[in-house]
Every structure is written in structure tokens, then in C-alpha cells.
């Protein structure tokens, strides 16, 4: 009773699927996991430096990684890919070259530290896909709220604005929660707002979830967003 669980992990195999698709032996699993995290962090840092939008976010919905024997396929799902392509026409090629250089250096270092480690020269392929309804994705909405909070917009006003944006995406329900020193108060508290239905205990209900951290002048705030997309 009362135990909280990640809504995405709770629905794996029914309405949700993994964002990383690859197989590894148990002794090499941790290395593959760290490599995935490093790829995602490098992509987010690059996009954040080379793309500026009104809300101050990157507009990345999710990053899927598929690993084969000689190829690493990275698919970036973005809400506003035109802004990145217009600011950097050769941005994808630059990002691909930076990632390849970075991982070849890491693999050489691992080979020096561990003589038994065997590395295959894998090619890296990056593709950008535009999602149809960007304001129906919790990651993009969380970045929007973070940008508003950094600009000292009221917490309640930012949450109500997000609910207005989700109405354009035809979602069945949304719940937004912000925790921390809200509006600079001395005592941390939790505030949330919900619109529509959000059935978290129904496994068949397709719910998208995001947990995001934003640093403000008053401290760190945590943003959580649940979106009820569809149900069987």
C-alpha cells in the first residue's frame, strides 16, 4: 500500500517499450549502460548549445538507441527539429563526428586498462524524427515549465499554461506536480494540478511520464508530469 513505482517501468511489455534495444553478456552489461547514458548526455548538451527556442529547452522527446554488431543506430525524437536544422545545417554530421571521436577514445582507454576487453569498431548513425504533437510529450512540457520557472514566472501560472498547451494535443488527461522551494518560500512544499483522467493503476492505460530537475535562484525544484494518452 502506498508504494510508488515508475509508470513507464510498470507498463513495460504492455503499452510501453524499452528506449534501448541491445543484448550484452552480464559482465559487459554495465559498460553498455554507461555508454547509452553518455550518448544521451552528449546529444542533449550539443542540442542545448546549438539550439535556442523561446522556452529555453532542447525540445527532445526521447532518444532511442539500437545496437548491432557493427552499427549503433540513434534515433532522436524532437518536437521542433527545424530550429536545430536552420541554426546548424550540418548539425547532424557534426554531432555524429563528435560522438565517434569521443567513443573511440573511451574504447582505447578501456583496452589499455583491461587487456581482456575486446572492442569492435562500430559505426554510428544518427537520425532525427519529428513527433506529430510536441505538446503531448511530458519531456517537452517539463522543459517549458523549467524555462518559465527560471524566468521567475509564477508556479501556478506555468502549470495552467501547460494544461492549455496539452489541449491542442488531444490528450485525455494530465497531472503536473512541482516540489521544492516554490516561489522562493522558506519551507519546501509540493503543489500539483490535474485536468481530465489520469488512471495510474490501470496497466492497459497508456501513460507517458517524465521526471525533470530544474535549478533556480531559490534552489532545486523537481517537476513530474503524467499524461494519459490512450486506453484500451
PDB file of C-alpha atoms in Angstrom:
ATOM      1  CA  UNK A   1       0.000   0.000   0.000  1.00  0.00           C
ATOM      2  CA  UNK A   2       1.250   3.427  -0.897  1.00  0.00           C
ATOM      3  CA  UNK A   3       4.372   2.197  -2.708  1.00  0.00           C
ATOM      4  CA  UNK A   4       5.242   4.391  -5.694  1.00  0.00           C
ATOM      5  CA  UNK A   5       6.526   2.937  -8.960  1.00  0.00           C
ATOM      6  CA  UNK A   6       7.679   4.423 -12.238  1.00  0.00           C
ATOM      7  CA  UNK A   7       4.675   4.405 -14.619  1.00  0.00           C
ATOM      8  CA  UNK A   8       6.862   3.522 -17.606  1.00  0.00           C
ATOM      9  CA  UNK A   9       8.546   0.538 -15.940  1.00  0.00           C
ATOM     10  CA  UNK A  10       5.184  -0.601 -14.606  1.00  0.00           C
ATOM     11  CA  UNK A  11       3.833  -0.887 -18.179  1.00  0.00           C
ATOM     12  CA  UNK A  12       6.816  -2.435 -19.980  1.00  0.00           C
ATOM     13  CA  UNK A  13       5.643  -5.169 -22.318  1.00  0.00           C
ATOM     14  CA  UNK A  14       2.028  -3.956 -22.438  1.00  0.00           C
ATOM     15  CA  UNK A  15       1.782  -0.347 -23.608  1.00  0.00           C
ATOM     16  CA  UNK A  16       5.418   0.766 -23.228  1.00  0.00           C
ATOM     17  CA  UNK A  17       8.658  -0.470 -24.801  1.00  0.00           C
ATOM     18  CA  UNK A  18      12.349  -0.011 -23.981  1.00  0.00           C
ATOM     19  CA  UNK A  19      14.236   3.022 -25.286  1.00  0.00           C
ATOM     20  CA  UNK A  20      17.436   0.955 -25.639  1.00  0.00           C
ATOM     21  CA  UNK A  21      17.434  -2.240 -27.695  1.00  0.00           C
ATOM     22  CA  UNK A  22      20.582  -4.370 -27.444  1.00  0.00           C
ATOM     23  CA  UNK A  23      21.964  -7.544 -25.895  1.00  0.00           C
ATOM     24  CA  UNK A  24      25.117  -7.965 -23.790  1.00  0.00           C
ATOM     25  CA  UNK A  25      26.747 -10.548 -21.560  1.00  0.00           C
ATOM     26  CA  UNK A  26      26.337  -9.921 -17.804  1.00  0.00           C
ATOM     27  CA  UNK A  27      29.979  -8.834 -17.396  1.00  0.00           C
ATOM     28  CA  UNK A  28      29.623  -6.221 -20.191  1.00  0.00           C
ATOM     29  CA  UNK A  29      26.120  -5.010 -19.297  1.00  0.00           C
ATOM     30  CA  UNK A  30      27.259  -2.113 -17.090  1.00  0.00           C
ATOM     31  CA  UNK A  31      29.596  -0.827 -19.824  1.00  0.00           C
ATOM     32  CA  UNK A  32      26.760  -0.784 -22.365  1.00  0.00           C
ATOM     33  CA  UNK A  33      24.502   1.025 -19.898  1.00  0.00           C
ATOM     34  CA  UNK A  34      27.125   3.710 -19.240  1.00  0.00           C
ATOM     35  CA  UNK A  35      27.688   4.091 -22.977  1.00  0.00           C
ATOM     36  CA  UNK A  36      23.953   4.694 -23.532  1.00  0.00           C
ATOM     37  CA  UNK A  37      23.865   7.335 -20.807  1.00  0.00           C
ATOM     38  CA  UNK A  38      26.929   9.043 -22.251  1.00  0.00           C
ATOM     39  CA  UNK A  39      25.392   9.124 -25.745  1.00  0.00           C
ATOM     40  CA  UNK A  40      22.191  10.696 -24.409  1.00  0.00           C
ATOM     41  CA  UNK A  41      24.069  13.301 -22.343  1.00  0.00           C
ATOM     42  CA  UNK A  42      26.310  14.258 -25.291  1.00  0.00           C
ATOM     43  CA  UNK A  43      23.336  14.706 -27.611  1.00  0.00           C
ATOM     44  CA  UNK A  44      21.419  16.814 -25.087  1.00  0.00           C
ATOM     45  CA  UNK A  45      24.449  19.022 -24.392  1.00  0.00           C
ATOM     46  CA  UNK A  46      25.091  19.558 -28.104  1.00  0.00           C
ATOM     47  CA  UNK A  47      21.459  20.419 -28.876  1.00  0.00           C
ATOM     48  CA  UNK A  48      21.253  22.731 -25.860  1.00  0.00           C
ATOM     49  CA  UNK A  49      24.303  24.694 -27.031  1.00  0.00           C
ATOM     50  CA  UNK A  50      23.304  24.987 -30.686  1.00  0.00           C
ATOM     51  CA  UNK A  51      19.543  25.454 -30.469  1.00  0.00           C
ATOM     52  CA  UNK A  52      17.680  28.277 -28.777  1.00  0.00           C
ATOM     53  CA  UNK A  53      13.892  28.322 -28.532  1.00  0.00           C
ATOM     54  CA  UNK A  54      11.549  30.598 -26.641  1.00  0.00           C
ATOM     55  CA  UNK A  55      11.112  28.287 -23.656  1.00  0.00           C
ATOM     56  CA  UNK A  56      14.851  27.670 -23.271  1.00  0.00           C
ATOM     57  CA  UNK A  57      14.675  23.866 -23.715  1.00  0.00           C
ATOM     58  CA  UNK A  58      16.038  21.411 -26.228  1.00  0.00           C
ATOM     59  CA  UNK A  59      12.725  20.027 -27.461  1.00  0.00           C
ATOM     60  CA  UNK A  60      13.911  16.396 -27.252  1.00  0.00           C
ATOM     61  CA  UNK A  61      11.081  13.967 -26.559  1.00  0.00           C
ATOM     62  CA  UNK A  62      13.184  10.803 -26.273  1.00  0.00           C
ATOM     63  CA  UNK A  63      16.339   9.155 -27.625  1.00  0.00           C
ATOM     64  CA  UNK A  64      16.200   5.542 -28.794  1.00  0.00           C
ATOM     65  CA  UNK A  65      19.403   3.505 -29.145  1.00  0.00           C
ATOM     66  CA  UNK A  66      19.635   0.274 -31.155  1.00  0.00           C
ATOM     67  CA  UNK A  67      22.942  -1.605 -31.071  1.00  0.00           C
ATOM     68  CA  UNK A  68      24.037  -4.241 -33.558  1.00  0.00           C
ATOM     69  CA  UNK A  69      27.342  -5.979 -34.105  1.00  0.00           C
ATOM     70  CA  UNK A  70      28.825  -3.261 -36.322  1.00  0.00           C
ATOM     71  CA  UNK A  71      26.319  -0.411 -36.016  1.00  0.00           C
ATOM     72  CA  UNK A  72      24.879   1.879 -33.332  1.00  0.00           C
ATOM     73  CA  UNK A  73      21.611   3.413 -34.530  1.00  0.00           C
ATOM     74  CA  UNK A  74      20.498   6.519 -32.592  1.00  0.00           C
ATOM     75  CA  UNK A  75      17.035   7.953 -33.273  1.00  0.00           C
ATOM     76  CA  UNK A  76      16.294  11.387 -31.784  1.00  0.00           C
ATOM     77  CA  UNK A  77      12.606  12.226 -31.469  1.00  0.00           C
ATOM     78  CA  UNK A  78      12.224  16.006 -31.390  1.00  0.00           C
ATOM     79  CA  UNK A  79       9.279  18.350 -31.272  1.00  0.00           C
ATOM     80  CA  UNK A  80      10.967  21.217 -33.158  1.00  0.00           C
ATOM     81  CA  UNK A  81      13.737  19.761 -35.390  1.00  0.00           C
ATOM     82  CA  UNK A  82      13.511  22.664 -37.877  1.00  0.00           C
ATOM     83  CA  UNK A  83      15.025  25.051 -35.319  1.00  0.00           C
ATOM     84  CA  UNK A  84      18.126  22.859 -34.994  1.00  0.00           C
ATOM     85  CA  UNK A  85      18.464  22.307 -38.754  1.00  0.00           C
ATOM     86  CA  UNK A  86      18.045  26.022 -39.535  1.00  0.00           C
ATOM     87  CA  UNK A  87      20.627  27.100 -36.948  1.00  0.00           C
ATOM     88  CA  UNK A  88      23.059  24.342 -37.905  1.00  0.00           C
ATOM     89  CA  UNK A  89      22.589  22.932 -41.450  1.00  0.00           C
ATOM     90  CA  UNK A  90      25.341  20.358 -40.860  1.00  0.00           C
ATOM     91  CA  UNK A  91      24.464  19.801 -37.216  1.00  0.00           C
ATOM     92  CA  UNK A  92      23.765  16.073 -37.552  1.00  0.00           C
ATOM     93  CA  UNK A  93      27.122  15.417 -39.225  1.00  0.00           C
ATOM     94  CA  UNK A  94      28.982  17.431 -36.571  1.00  0.00           C
ATOM     95  CA  UNK A  95      27.169  15.612 -33.764  1.00  0.00           C
ATOM     96  CA  UNK A  96      27.944  12.244 -35.354  1.00  0.00           C
ATOM     97  CA  UNK A  97      31.660  13.053 -35.727  1.00  0.00           C
ATOM     98  CA  UNK A  98      31.925  14.316 -32.121  1.00  0.00           C
ATOM     99  CA  UNK A  99      30.299  11.174 -30.734  1.00  0.00           C
ATOM    100  CA  UNK A 100      32.511   8.875 -32.807  1.00  0.00           C
ATOM    101  CA  UNK A 101      35.691  10.629 -31.655  1.00  0.00           C
ATOM    102  CA  UNK A 102      34.566  10.520 -28.039  1.00  0.00           C
ATOM    103  CA  UNK A 103      33.722   6.822 -28.022  1.00  0.00           C
ATOM    104  CA  UNK A 104      36.822   5.715 -29.892  1.00  0.00           C
ATOM    105  CA  UNK A 105      38.916   7.428 -27.183  1.00  0.00           C
ATOM    106  CA  UNK A 106      36.913   5.683 -24.443  1.00  0.00           C
ATOM    107  CA  UNK A 107      37.296   2.279 -26.100  1.00  0.00           C
ATOM    108  CA  UNK A 108      41.083   2.725 -26.436  1.00  0.00           C
ATOM    109  CA  UNK A 109      41.314   3.670 -22.747  1.00  0.00           C
ATOM    110  CA  UNK A 110      39.322   0.594 -21.752  1.00  0.00           C
ATOM    111  CA  UNK A 111      41.578  -1.618 -23.871  1.00  0.00           C
ATOM    112  CA  UNK A 112      44.634  -0.244 -22.068  1.00  0.00           C
ATOM    113  CA  UNK A 113      43.089  -0.776 -18.620  1.00  0.00           C
ATOM    114  CA  UNK A 114      41.588  -4.181 -19.362  1.00  0.00           C
ATOM    115  CA  UNK A 115      43.584  -6.388 -21.707  1.00  0.00           C
ATOM    116  CA  UNK A 116      40.747  -8.867 -21.977  1.00  0.00           C
ATOM    117  CA  UNK A 117      38.307  -6.201 -23.210  1.00  0.00           C
ATOM    118  CA  UNK A 118      37.536  -6.601 -26.891  1.00  0.00           C
ATOM    119  CA  UNK A 119      36.146  -3.674 -28.852  1.00  0.00           C
ATOM    120  CA  UNK A 120      34.504  -3.833 -32.250  1.00  0.00           C
ATOM    121  CA  UNK A 121      34.757  -0.747 -34.447  1.00  0.00           C
ATOM    122  CA  UNK A 122      31.075   0.156 -34.572  1.00  0.00           C
ATOM    123  CA  UNK A 123      29.660   2.742 -36.951  1.00  0.00           C
ATOM    124  CA  UNK A 124      27.410   5.414 -35.500  1.00  0.00           C
ATOM    125  CA  UNK A 125      24.307   6.506 -37.362  1.00  0.00           C
ATOM    126  CA  UNK A 126      22.093   9.373 -36.108  1.00  0.00           C
ATOM    127  CA  UNK A 127      18.598  10.151 -37.382  1.00  0.00           C
ATOM    128  CA  UNK A 128      16.155  12.874 -36.308  1.00  0.00           C
ATOM    129  CA  UNK A 129      12.417  12.197 -36.315  1.00  0.00           C
ATOM    130  CA  UNK A 130       9.730  14.805 -35.721  1.00  0.00           C
ATOM    131  CA  UNK A 131       6.875  13.875 -33.398  1.00  0.00           C
ATOM    132  CA  UNK A 132       3.408  14.868 -34.588  1.00  0.00           C
ATOM    133  CA  UNK A 133       2.164  16.546 -31.382  1.00  0.00           C
ATOM    134  CA  UNK A 134       5.102  18.027 -29.434  1.00  0.00           C
ATOM    135  CA  UNK A 135       2.945  19.467 -26.648  1.00  0.00           C
ATOM    136  CA  UNK A 136       1.597  15.999 -25.899  1.00  0.00           C
ATOM    137  CA  UNK A 137       5.027  14.853 -24.710  1.00  0.00           C
ATOM    138  CA  UNK A 138       5.904  15.279 -21.000  1.00  0.00           C
ATOM    139  CA  UNK A 139       9.639  15.906 -21.589  1.00  0.00           C
ATOM    140  CA  UNK A 140       8.967  18.915 -23.816  1.00  0.00           C
ATOM    141  CA  UNK A 141       6.357  20.240 -21.381  1.00  0.00           C
ATOM    142  CA  UNK A 142       8.763  19.822 -18.442  1.00  0.00           C
ATOM    143  CA  UNK A 143      11.414  21.818 -20.310  1.00  0.00           C
ATOM    144  CA  UNK A 144       8.819  24.507 -20.969  1.00  0.00           C
ATOM    145  CA  UNK A 145       7.941  24.715 -17.246  1.00  0.00           C
ATOM    146  CA  UNK A 146      11.639  24.805 -16.337  1.00  0.00           C
ATOM    147  CA  UNK A 147      12.197  27.743 -18.683  1.00  0.00           C
ATOM    148  CA  UNK A 148       9.224  29.581 -17.177  1.00  0.00           C
ATOM    149  CA  UNK A 149      10.428  28.994 -13.603  1.00  0.00           C
ATOM    150  CA  UNK A 150      13.917  30.246 -14.471  1.00  0.00           C
ATOM    151  CA  UNK A 151      12.321  33.441 -15.767  1.00  0.00           C
ATOM    152  CA  UNK A 152      10.573  33.848 -12.380  1.00  0.00           C
ATOM    153  CA  UNK A 153       7.093  33.118 -13.690  1.00  0.00           C
ATOM    154  CA  UNK A 154       4.601  32.036 -11.043  1.00  0.00           C
ATOM    155  CA  UNK A 155       4.429  28.274 -10.496  1.00  0.00           C
ATOM    156  CA  UNK A 156       0.640  28.089 -10.800  1.00  0.00           C
ATOM    157  CA  UNK A 157       0.643  30.236 -13.931  1.00  0.00           C
ATOM    158  CA  UNK A 158       3.234  27.970 -15.603  1.00  0.00           C
ATOM    159  CA  UNK A 159       1.236  24.816 -14.779  1.00  0.00           C
ATOM    160  CA  UNK A 160      -2.002  26.318 -16.139  1.00  0.00           C
ATOM    161  CA  UNK A 161      -0.201  27.332 -19.335  1.00  0.00           C
ATOM    162  CA  UNK A 162       0.999  23.749 -19.802  1.00  0.00           C
ATOM    163  CA  UNK A 163      -2.547  22.447 -19.431  1.00  0.00           C
ATOM    164  CA  UNK A 164      -3.659  24.883 -22.136  1.00  0.00           C
ATOM    165  CA  UNK A 165      -0.923  23.581 -24.447  1.00  0.00           C
ATOM    166  CA  UNK A 166      -1.914  19.937 -23.925  1.00  0.00           C
ATOM    167  CA  UNK A 167      -5.452  20.710 -25.087  1.00  0.00           C
ATOM    168  CA  UNK A 168      -4.006  21.159 -28.578  1.00  0.00           C
ATOM    169  CA  UNK A 169      -2.578  17.600 -28.482  1.00  0.00           C
ATOM    170  CA  UNK A 170      -5.937  15.873 -27.776  1.00  0.00           C
ATOM    171  CA  UNK A 171      -4.800  14.146 -24.585  1.00  0.00           C
ATOM    172  CA  UNK A 172      -7.325  12.557 -22.232  1.00  0.00           C
ATOM    173  CA  UNK A 173      -5.730  13.857 -19.024  1.00  0.00           C
ATOM    174  CA  UNK A 174      -2.643  15.431 -17.484  1.00  0.00           C
ATOM    175  CA  UNK A 175      -1.225  15.784 -13.991  1.00  0.00           C
ATOM    176  CA  UNK A 176       1.603  18.199 -13.177  1.00  0.00           C
ATOM    177  CA  UNK A 177       3.482  18.237  -9.862  1.00  0.00           C
ATOM    178  CA  UNK A 178       6.222  20.611  -8.692  1.00  0.00           C
ATOM    179  CA  UNK A 179       8.132  20.138  -5.432  1.00  0.00           C
ATOM    180  CA  UNK A 180      10.709  22.312  -3.674  1.00  0.00           C
ATOM    181  CA  UNK A 181      11.011  25.938  -2.575  1.00  0.00           C
ATOM    182  CA  UNK A 182       8.165  27.110  -4.766  1.00  0.00           C
ATOM    183  CA  UNK A 183       8.128  30.882  -5.454  1.00  0.00           C
ATOM    184  CA  UNK A 184      11.078  31.306  -3.051  1.00  0.00           C
ATOM    185  CA  UNK A 185       9.267  30.147   0.117  1.00  0.00           C
ATOM    186  CA  UNK A 186      11.467  29.145   3.052  1.00  0.00           C
ATOM    187  CA  UNK A 187       9.686  25.824   3.571  1.00  0.00           C
ATOM    188  CA  UNK A 188       9.637  23.336   0.708  1.00  0.00           C
ATOM    189  CA  UNK A 189       6.233  22.052  -0.336  1.00  0.00           C
ATOM    190  CA  UNK A 190       4.508  20.100  -3.114  1.00  0.00           C
ATOM    191  CA  UNK A 191       1.855  21.549  -5.402  1.00  0.00           C
ATOM    192  CA  UNK A 192       0.042  19.765  -8.186  1.00  0.00           C
ATOM    193  CA  UNK A 193      -2.785  20.254 -10.639  1.00  0.00           C
ATOM    194  CA  UNK A 194      -4.765  17.751 -12.697  1.00  0.00           C
ATOM    195  CA  UNK A 195      -7.050  18.053 -15.688  1.00  0.00           C
ATOM    196  CA  UNK A 196      -9.048  15.111 -17.046  1.00  0.00           C
ATOM    197  CA  UNK A 197      -8.452  11.451 -16.141  1.00  0.00           C
ATOM    198  CA  UNK A 198      -5.056  10.002 -15.156  1.00  0.00           C
ATOM    199  CA  UNK A 199      -5.601   6.307 -14.200  1.00  0.00           C
ATOM    200  CA  UNK A 200      -2.145   5.391 -12.848  1.00  0.00           C
ATOM    201  CA  UNK A 201      -3.185   1.963 -11.533  1.00  0.00           C
ATOM    202  CA  UNK A 202      -4.611   0.726 -14.849  1.00  0.00           C
ATOM    203  CA  UNK A 203      -1.869  -1.132 -16.711  1.00  0.00           C
ATOM    204  CA  UNK A 204      -3.750  -1.041 -20.039  1.00  0.00           C
ATOM    205  CA  UNK A 205      -3.904   2.762 -19.914  1.00  0.00           C
ATOM    206  CA  UNK A 206      -1.078   4.276 -21.964  1.00  0.00           C
ATOM    207  CA  UNK A 207       0.518   6.907 -19.754  1.00  0.00           C
ATOM    208  CA  UNK A 208       3.610   8.925 -20.601  1.00  0.00           C
ATOM    209  CA  UNK A 209       5.716  10.094 -17.654  1.00  0.00           C
ATOM    210  CA  UNK A 210       8.621  12.465 -17.098  1.00  0.00           C
ATOM    211  CA  UNK A 211      10.718  13.471 -14.093  1.00  0.00           C
ATOM    212  CA  UNK A 212      12.749  16.651 -14.566  1.00  0.00           C
ATOM    213  CA  UNK A 213      15.049  18.705 -12.320  1.00  0.00           C
ATOM    214  CA  UNK A 214      15.474  22.456 -12.692  1.00  0.00           C
ATOM    215  CA  UNK A 215      17.898  24.750 -10.849  1.00  0.00           C
ATOM    216  CA  UNK A 216      16.540  28.177  -9.900  1.00  0.00           C
ATOM    217  CA  UNK A 217      17.908  31.039  -7.818  1.00  0.00           C
ATOM    218  CA  UNK A 218      15.984  29.708  -4.813  1.00  0.00           C
ATOM    219  CA  UNK A 219      17.190  26.102  -5.128  1.00  0.00           C
ATOM    220  CA  UNK A 220      16.402  22.884  -6.951  1.00  0.00           C
ATOM    221  CA  UNK A 221      12.826  22.133  -7.994  1.00  0.00           C
ATOM    222  CA  UNK A 222      11.503  18.764  -9.119  1.00  0.00           C
ATOM    223  CA  UNK A 223       8.925  18.552 -11.919  1.00  0.00           C
ATOM    224  CA  UNK A 224       6.823  15.448 -12.583  1.00  0.00           C
ATOM    225  CA  UNK A 225       4.303  15.135 -15.404  1.00  0.00           C
ATOM    226  CA  UNK A 226       1.857  12.310 -16.141  1.00  0.00           C
ATOM    227  CA  UNK A 227      -0.076  12.349 -19.440  1.00  0.00           C
ATOM    228  CA  UNK A 228      -2.917   9.942 -20.194  1.00  0.00           C
ATOM    229  CA  UNK A 229      -2.641   9.353 -23.927  1.00  0.00           C
ATOM    230  CA  UNK A 230      -4.986   6.488 -24.666  1.00  0.00           C
ATOM    231  CA  UNK A 231      -6.598   3.471 -23.058  1.00  0.00           C
ATOM    232  CA  UNK A 232      -7.771   0.103 -24.387  1.00  0.00           C
TER     233      UNK A 232
END
